[in-house]
Short mmCIF file of C-alpha atoms in Angstrom, two decimals:
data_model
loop_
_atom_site.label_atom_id
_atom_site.label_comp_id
_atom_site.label_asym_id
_atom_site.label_seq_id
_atom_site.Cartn_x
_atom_site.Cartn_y
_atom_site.Cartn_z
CA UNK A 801 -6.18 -13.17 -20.03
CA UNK A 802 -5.01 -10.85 -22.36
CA UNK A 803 -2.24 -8.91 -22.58
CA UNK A 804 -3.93 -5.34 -21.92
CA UNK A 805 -6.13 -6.86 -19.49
CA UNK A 806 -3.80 -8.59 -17.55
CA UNK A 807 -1.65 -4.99 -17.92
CA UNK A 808 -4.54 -3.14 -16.03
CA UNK A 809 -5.18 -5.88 -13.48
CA UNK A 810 -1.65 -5.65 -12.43
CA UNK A 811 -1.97 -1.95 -12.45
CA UNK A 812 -4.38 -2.47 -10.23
CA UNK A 813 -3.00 -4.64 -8.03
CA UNK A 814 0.18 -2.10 -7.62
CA UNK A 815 -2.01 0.66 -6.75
CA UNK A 816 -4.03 -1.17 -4.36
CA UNK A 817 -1.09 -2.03 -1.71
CA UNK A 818 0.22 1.42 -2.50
CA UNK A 819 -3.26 2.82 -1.54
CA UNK A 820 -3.98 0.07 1.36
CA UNK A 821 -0.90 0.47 2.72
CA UNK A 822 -0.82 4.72 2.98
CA UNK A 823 -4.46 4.51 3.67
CA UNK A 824 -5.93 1.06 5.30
CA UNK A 825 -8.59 -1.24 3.98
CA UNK A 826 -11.37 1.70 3.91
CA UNK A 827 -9.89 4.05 1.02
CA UNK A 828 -12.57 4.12 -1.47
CA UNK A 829 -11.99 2.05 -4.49
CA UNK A 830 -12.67 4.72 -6.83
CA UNK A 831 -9.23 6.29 -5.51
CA UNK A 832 -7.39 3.04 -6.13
CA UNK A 833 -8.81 2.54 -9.35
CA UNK A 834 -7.66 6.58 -10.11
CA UNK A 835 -3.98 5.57 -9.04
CA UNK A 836 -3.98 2.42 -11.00
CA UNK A 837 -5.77 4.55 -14.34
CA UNK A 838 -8.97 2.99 -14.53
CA UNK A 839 -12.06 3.04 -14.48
CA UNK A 840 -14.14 1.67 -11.48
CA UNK A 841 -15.70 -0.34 -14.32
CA UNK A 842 -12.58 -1.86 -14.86
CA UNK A 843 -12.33 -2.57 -11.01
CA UNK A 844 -15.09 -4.36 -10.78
CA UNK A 845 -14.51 -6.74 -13.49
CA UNK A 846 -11.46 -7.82 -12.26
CA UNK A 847 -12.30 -8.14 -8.72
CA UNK A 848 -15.97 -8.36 -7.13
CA UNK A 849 -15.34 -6.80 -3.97
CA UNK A 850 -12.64 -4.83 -2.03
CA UNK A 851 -11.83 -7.92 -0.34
CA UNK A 852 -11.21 -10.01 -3.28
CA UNK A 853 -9.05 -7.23 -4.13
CA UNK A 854 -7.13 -7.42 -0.89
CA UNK A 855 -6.69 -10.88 -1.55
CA UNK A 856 -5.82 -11.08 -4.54
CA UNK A 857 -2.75 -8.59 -3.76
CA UNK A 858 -1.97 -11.14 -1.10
CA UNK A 859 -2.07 -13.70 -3.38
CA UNK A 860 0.18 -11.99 -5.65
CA UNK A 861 2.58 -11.65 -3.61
CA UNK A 862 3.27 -14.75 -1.97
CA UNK A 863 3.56 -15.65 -5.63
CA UNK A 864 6.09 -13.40 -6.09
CA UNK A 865 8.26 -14.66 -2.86
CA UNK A 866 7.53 -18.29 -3.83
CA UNK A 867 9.45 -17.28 -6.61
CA UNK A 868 12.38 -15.91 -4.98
CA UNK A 869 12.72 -18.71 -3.06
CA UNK A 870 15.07 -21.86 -3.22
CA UNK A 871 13.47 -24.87 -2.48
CA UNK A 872 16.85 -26.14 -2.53
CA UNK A 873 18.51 -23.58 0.12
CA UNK A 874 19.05 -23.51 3.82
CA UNK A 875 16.76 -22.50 6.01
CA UNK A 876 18.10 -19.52 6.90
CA UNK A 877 18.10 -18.48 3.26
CA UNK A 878 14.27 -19.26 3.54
CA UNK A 879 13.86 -17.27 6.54
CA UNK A 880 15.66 -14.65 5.03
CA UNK A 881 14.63 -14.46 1.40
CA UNK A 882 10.95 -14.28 2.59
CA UNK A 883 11.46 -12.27 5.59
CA UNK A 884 13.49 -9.49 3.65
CA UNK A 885 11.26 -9.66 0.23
CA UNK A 886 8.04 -9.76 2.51
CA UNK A 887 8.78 -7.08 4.78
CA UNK A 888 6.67 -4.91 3.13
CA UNK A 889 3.80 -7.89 2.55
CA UNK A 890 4.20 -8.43 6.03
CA UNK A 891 3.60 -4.64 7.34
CA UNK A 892 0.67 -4.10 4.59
CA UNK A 893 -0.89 -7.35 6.11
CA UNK A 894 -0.28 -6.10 9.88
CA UNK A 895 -2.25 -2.66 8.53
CA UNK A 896 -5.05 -3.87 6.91
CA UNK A 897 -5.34 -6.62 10.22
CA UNK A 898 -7.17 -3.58 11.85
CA UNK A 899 -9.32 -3.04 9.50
CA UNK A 900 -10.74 -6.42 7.72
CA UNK A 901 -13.82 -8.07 8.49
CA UNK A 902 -13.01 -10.99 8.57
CA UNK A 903 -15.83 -13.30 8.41
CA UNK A 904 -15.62 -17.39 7.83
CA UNK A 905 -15.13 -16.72 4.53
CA UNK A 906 -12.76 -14.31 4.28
CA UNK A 907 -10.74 -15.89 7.29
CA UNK A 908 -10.50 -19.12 5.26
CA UNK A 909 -8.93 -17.17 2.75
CA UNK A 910 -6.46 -15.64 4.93
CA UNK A 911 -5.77 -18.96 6.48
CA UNK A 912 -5.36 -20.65 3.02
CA UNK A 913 -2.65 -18.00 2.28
CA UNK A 914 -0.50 -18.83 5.41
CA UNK A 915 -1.01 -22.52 4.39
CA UNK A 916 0.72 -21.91 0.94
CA UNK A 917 3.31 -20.32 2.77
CA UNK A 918 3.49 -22.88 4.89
CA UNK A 919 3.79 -25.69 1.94
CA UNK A 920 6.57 -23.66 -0.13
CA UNK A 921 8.63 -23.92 3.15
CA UNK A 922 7.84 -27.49 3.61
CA UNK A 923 10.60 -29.10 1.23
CA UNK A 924 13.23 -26.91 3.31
CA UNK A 925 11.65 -27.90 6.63
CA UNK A 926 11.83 -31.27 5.79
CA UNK A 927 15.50 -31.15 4.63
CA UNK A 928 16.52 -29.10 8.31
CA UNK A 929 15.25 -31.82 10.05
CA UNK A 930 16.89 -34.88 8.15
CA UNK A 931 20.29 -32.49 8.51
CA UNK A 932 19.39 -32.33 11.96
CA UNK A 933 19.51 -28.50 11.31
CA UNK A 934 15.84 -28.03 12.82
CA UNK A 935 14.36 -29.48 15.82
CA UNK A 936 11.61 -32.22 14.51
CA UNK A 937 8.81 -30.34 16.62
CA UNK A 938 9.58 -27.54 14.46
CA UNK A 939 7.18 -27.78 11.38
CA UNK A 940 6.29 -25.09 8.29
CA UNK A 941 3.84 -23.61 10.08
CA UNK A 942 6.04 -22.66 13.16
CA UNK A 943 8.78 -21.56 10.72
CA UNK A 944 6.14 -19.47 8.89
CA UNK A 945 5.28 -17.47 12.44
CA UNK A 946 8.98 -17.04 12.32
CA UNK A 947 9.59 -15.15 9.37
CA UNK A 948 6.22 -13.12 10.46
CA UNK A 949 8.20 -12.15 13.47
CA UNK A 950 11.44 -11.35 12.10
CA UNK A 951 9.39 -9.20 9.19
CA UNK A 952 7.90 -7.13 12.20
CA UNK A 953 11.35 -6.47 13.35
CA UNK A 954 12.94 -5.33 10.26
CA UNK A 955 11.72 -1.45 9.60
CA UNK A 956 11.35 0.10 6.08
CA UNK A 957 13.53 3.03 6.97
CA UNK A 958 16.52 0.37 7.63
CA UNK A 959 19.08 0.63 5.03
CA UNK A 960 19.90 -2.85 3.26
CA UNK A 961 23.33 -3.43 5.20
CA UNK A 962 20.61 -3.03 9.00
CA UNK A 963 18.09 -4.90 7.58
CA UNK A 964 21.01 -7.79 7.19
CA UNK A 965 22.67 -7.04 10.39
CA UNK A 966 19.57 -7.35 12.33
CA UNK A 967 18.43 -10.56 10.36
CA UNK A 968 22.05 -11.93 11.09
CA UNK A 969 21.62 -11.45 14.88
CA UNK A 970 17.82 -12.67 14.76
CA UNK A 971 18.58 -16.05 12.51
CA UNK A 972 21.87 -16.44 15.34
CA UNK A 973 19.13 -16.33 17.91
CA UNK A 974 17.46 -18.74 16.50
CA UNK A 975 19.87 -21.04 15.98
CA UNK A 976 20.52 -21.56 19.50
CA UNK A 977 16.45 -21.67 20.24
CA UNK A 978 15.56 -23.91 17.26
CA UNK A 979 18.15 -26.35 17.55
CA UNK A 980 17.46 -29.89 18.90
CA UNK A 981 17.95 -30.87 22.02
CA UNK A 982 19.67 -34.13 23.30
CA UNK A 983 17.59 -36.34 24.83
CA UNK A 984 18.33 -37.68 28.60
#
């Protein structure tokens, strides 16, 4: 893609969860393309429907945590890292939940996302239970319902030293429920 157009697609994609996120799925795409400054032209080329758009800032997104995250960290720095970075993922996703239509095709979509999510985390799953750090019934998929939890909990008007307070006392919570058991 080029430069410019890449430039307006991300445009785009910032001024669609701005716009989803004051205004749910139904804002008219005209308005997001106005916040973005383009055309509806412009839109359209870059995404064929409003859902594609919705998914593609989804997409986006859990590109940008992957990044954040250290495949090489604990776990808690997992469930941290993505629950703090995708609070606001989380709450956009919880919004637009009301709204979407989701039909087989759009919910494979949606399900293909949390299965991404699910495969970033697996390396660190995998490395909790061989450190006996995560009970072995526990797998990525569990941990990903997790972090959607804990992002629930954490509120946008938090300051940065709450938001890591109340992620401390969650993740020591979870410690003593995720933990293995011994075995009589």
């Amino acid at each position: 893609m080029r430069r410019d157009a890449q430039v307006r697609r991300d445009a785009l994609l910032d001024a669609a969860m701005i716009c989803f996120r004051q205004s749910g799925y139904g804002i008219a795409l005209e308005d997001v393309a106005a916040a973005a400054g383009v055309g509806r032209g412009t839109l359209y080329r870059n995404f064929k429907d409003r859902m594609a758009l919705v998914l593609a800032v989804f997409e986006r997104e859990l590109r940008r945590i992957g990044e954040r995250l250290d495949p090489t960290g604990s776990l808690d720095q997992a469930i941290a890292t993505i629950a703090l970075d995708g609070a606001a993922t989380t709450a956009l996703f919880h919004r637009l939940a009301l709204d979407l239509p989701l039909d087989p095709g759009n919910r494979r979509h949606f399900e293909a996302l949390a299965e991404r999510m699910a495969e970033m985390l697996q390396p660190i799953v995998d490395r909790a239970h061989a450190t006996g750090r995560l009970d072995p019934a526990i797998g990525a998929r569990q941990v990903v319902l997790v972090v959607r939890m804990i992002s629930n909990i954490l509120l946008k008007h938090q300051s940065p030293e709450e938001k890591q307070a109340v992620l401390a006392e969650l993740l020591a919570l979870l410690d003593h429920g995720l933990l293995p058991r011994p075995v009589s």
